[in-house]
Amino acid sequence: WEDRDRVVLSNGHICPILYAVLAERGYFPHEWLGDLRQPGAHLQGHPAMDKTPGVELSTG
C-alpha cells in the first residue's frame, strides 16, 4: 500500500496503546483487549506480526 501511514513501535512493551488503536480502527474485536498477555491470546506483551492483525513487523 503506497501513500499510507506507518508506525514503528521500537519499545514493544508499550503495545497496549497500539492494540487499543488497532481495535478502534477495526483490525480485531475490542473483546481481544480483555485477553491481553494471556497464554494463547492474540495480544501479547510485544506486537507479533503472525498473531496480531494490523502488525506488519515484530519489534521490541
PDB file of N, CA and C in Angstrom, residues 10-42:
ATOM      1  N   SER A  10       9.240   1.013  18.594  1.00  0.00           N
ATOM      2  CA  SER A  10      10.535   0.408  18.899  1.00  0.00           C
ATOM      3  C   SER A  10      10.569  -0.248  20.273  1.00  0.00           C
ATOM      4  N   ASN A  11       9.875   0.311  21.233  1.00  0.00           N
ATOM      5  CA  ASN A  11       9.823  -0.325  22.554  1.00  0.00           C
ATOM      6  C   ASN A  11       8.491  -1.064  22.664  1.00  0.00           C
ATOM      7  N   GLY A  12       8.517  -2.319  22.252  1.00  0.00           N
ATOM      8  CA  GLY A  12       7.310  -3.115  22.098  1.00  0.00           C
ATOM      9  C   GLY A  12       6.484  -3.297  23.347  1.00  0.00           C
ATOM     10  N   HIS A  13       7.086  -3.134  24.537  1.00  0.00           N
ATOM     11  CA  HIS A  13       6.328  -3.358  25.763  1.00  0.00           C
ATOM     12  C   HIS A  13       5.252  -2.301  26.007  1.00  0.00           C
ATOM     13  N   ILE A  14       5.221  -1.240  25.220  1.00  0.00           N
ATOM     14  CA  ILE A  14       4.144  -0.250  25.364  1.00  0.00           C
ATOM     15  C   ILE A  14       3.016  -0.509  24.359  1.00  0.00           C
ATOM     16  N   CYS A  15       2.955  -1.726  23.838  1.00  0.00           N
ATOM     17  CA  CYS A  15       1.990  -2.056  22.791  1.00  0.00           C
ATOM     18  C   CYS A  15       0.526  -1.989  23.204  1.00  0.00           C
ATOM     19  N   PRO A  16       0.130  -1.994  24.480  1.00  0.00           N
ATOM     20  CA  PRO A  16      -1.303  -1.894  24.764  1.00  0.00           C
ATOM     21  C   PRO A  16      -1.981  -0.684  24.114  1.00  0.00           C
ATOM     22  N   ILE A  17      -1.299   0.436  24.011  1.00  0.00           N
ATOM     23  CA  ILE A  17      -1.908   1.589  23.346  1.00  0.00           C
ATOM     24  C   ILE A  17      -2.072   1.315  21.852  1.00  0.00           C
ATOM     25  N   LEU A  18      -1.107   0.642  21.243  1.00  0.00           N
ATOM     26  CA  LEU A  18      -1.239   0.256  19.835  1.00  0.00           C
ATOM     27  C   LEU A  18      -2.428  -0.681  19.664  1.00  0.00           C
ATOM     28  N   TYR A  19      -2.571  -1.651  20.556  1.00  0.00           N
ATOM     29  CA  TYR A  19      -3.687  -2.583  20.476  1.00  0.00           C
ATOM     30  C   TYR A  19      -5.025  -1.850  20.575  1.00  0.00           C
ATOM     31  N   ALA A  20      -5.115  -0.877  21.456  1.00  0.00           N
ATOM     32  CA  ALA A  20      -6.359  -0.110  21.594  1.00  0.00           C
ATOM     33  C   ALA A  20      -6.694   0.624  20.299  1.00  0.00           C
ATOM     34  N   VAL A  21      -5.691   1.221  19.678  1.00  0.00           N
ATOM     35  CA  VAL A  21      -5.909   1.937  18.414  1.00  0.00           C
ATOM     36  C   VAL A  21      -6.316   0.960  17.314  1.00  0.00           C
ATOM     37  N   LEU A  22      -5.645  -0.176  17.224  1.00  0.00           N
ATOM     38  CA  LEU A  22      -5.985  -1.157  16.194  1.00  0.00           C
ATOM     39  C   LEU A  22      -7.410  -1.685  16.373  1.00  0.00           C
ATOM     40  N   ALA A  23      -7.809  -1.934  17.607  1.00  0.00           N
ATOM     41  CA  ALA A  23      -9.183  -2.384  17.863  1.00  0.00           C
ATOM     42  C   ALA A  23     -10.179  -1.302  17.466  1.00  0.00           C
ATOM     43  N   GLU A  24      -9.880  -0.064  17.803  1.00  0.00           N
ATOM     44  CA  GLU A  24     -10.763   1.054  17.461  1.00  0.00           C
ATOM     45  C   GLU A  24     -10.901   1.216  15.948  1.00  0.00           C
ATOM     46  N   ARG A  25      -9.843   0.924  15.226  1.00  0.00           N
ATOM     47  CA  ARG A  25      -9.858   1.043  13.759  1.00  0.00           C
ATOM     48  C   ARG A  25     -10.431  -0.205  13.076  1.00  0.00           C
ATOM     49  N   GLY A  26     -10.818  -1.216  13.864  1.00  0.00           N
ATOM     50  CA  GLY A  26     -11.491  -2.385  13.312  1.00  0.00           C
ATOM     51  C   GLY A  26     -10.606  -3.531  12.865  1.00  0.00           C
ATOM     52  N   TYR A  27      -9.352  -3.532  13.270  1.00  0.00           N
ATOM     53  CA  TYR A  27      -8.459  -4.626  12.884  1.00  0.00           C
ATOM     54  C   TYR A  27      -8.800  -5.932  13.600  1.00  0.00           C
ATOM     55  N   PHE A  28      -9.371  -5.839  14.776  1.00  0.00           N
ATOM     56  CA  PHE A  28      -9.811  -7.011  15.521  1.00  0.00           C
ATOM     57  C   PHE A  28     -10.859  -6.567  16.543  1.00  0.00           C
ATOM     58  N   PRO A  29     -11.613  -7.507  17.123  1.00  0.00           N
ATOM     59  CA  PRO A  29     -12.676  -7.143  18.066  1.00  0.00           C
ATOM     60  C   PRO A  29     -12.126  -6.543  19.364  1.00  0.00           C
ATOM     61  N   HIS A  30     -12.856  -5.599  19.922  1.00  0.00           N
ATOM     62  CA  HIS A  30     -12.464  -4.991  21.196  1.00  0.00           C
ATOM     63  C   HIS A  30     -12.329  -6.039  22.304  1.00  0.00           C
ATOM     64  N   GLU A  31     -13.061  -7.124  22.191  1.00  0.00           N
ATOM     65  CA  GLU A  31     -13.019  -8.168  23.215  1.00  0.00           C
ATOM     66  C   GLU A  31     -11.620  -8.761  23.383  1.00  0.00           C
ATOM     67  N   TRP A  32     -10.828  -8.736  22.324  1.00  0.00           N
ATOM     68  CA  TRP A  32      -9.459  -9.261  22.425  1.00  0.00           C
ATOM     69  C   TRP A  32      -8.648  -8.502  23.465  1.00  0.00           C
ATOM     70  N   LEU A  33      -8.971  -7.244  23.699  1.00  0.00           N
ATOM     71  CA  LEU A  33      -8.199  -6.436  24.651  1.00  0.00           C
ATOM     72  C   LEU A  33      -8.270  -7.020  26.059  1.00  0.00           C
ATOM     73  N   GLY A  34      -9.372  -7.666  26.385  1.00  0.00           N
ATOM     74  CA  GLY A  34      -9.528  -8.265  27.707  1.00  0.00           C
ATOM     75  C   GLY A  34      -8.648  -9.478  27.940  1.00  0.00           C
ATOM     76  N   ASP A  35      -8.113 -10.048  26.872  1.00  0.00           N
ATOM     77  CA  ASP A  35      -7.242 -11.224  26.983  1.00  0.00           C
ATOM     78  C   ASP A  35      -5.762 -10.873  26.892  1.00  0.00           C
ATOM     79  N   LEU A  36      -5.439  -9.609  26.982  1.00  0.00           N
ATOM     80  CA  LEU A  36      -4.059  -9.142  26.834  1.00  0.00           C
ATOM     81  C   LEU A  36      -3.094  -9.940  27.701  1.00  0.00           C
ATOM     82  N   ARG A  37      -2.058 -10.449  27.074  1.00  0.00           N
ATOM     83  CA  ARG A  37      -0.949 -11.174  27.710  1.00  0.00           C
ATOM     84  C   ARG A  37      -1.353 -12.507  28.344  1.00  0.00           C
ATOM     85  N   GLN A  38      -2.501 -13.039  27.974  1.00  0.00           N
ATOM     86  CA  GLN A  38      -2.907 -14.346  28.479  1.00  0.00           C
ATOM     87  C   GLN A  38      -2.325 -15.432  27.573  1.00  0.00           C
ATOM     88  N   PRO A  39      -2.024 -16.606  28.115  1.00  0.00           N
ATOM     89  CA  PRO A  39      -1.481 -17.683  27.284  1.00  0.00           C
ATOM     90  C   PRO A  39      -2.409 -17.993  26.103  1.00  0.00           C
ATOM     91  N   GLY A  40      -1.840 -18.047  24.917  1.00  0.00           N
ATOM     92  CA  GLY A  40      -2.592 -18.364  23.715  1.00  0.00           C
ATOM     93  C   GLY A  40      -3.373 -17.216  23.105  1.00  0.00           C
ATOM     94  N   ALA A  41      -3.370 -16.057  23.748  1.00  0.00           N
ATOM     95  CA  ALA A  41      -4.124 -14.908  23.233  1.00  0.00           C
ATOM     96  C   ALA A  41      -3.415 -14.289  22.030  1.00  0.00           C
ATOM     97  N   HIS A  42      -4.179 -13.582  21.213  1.00  0.00           N
ATOM     98  CA  HIS A  42      -3.615 -12.888  20.052  1.00  0.00           C
ATOM     99  C   HIS A  42      -2.730 -11.718  20.475  1.00  0.00           C
TER     100      HIS A  42
END
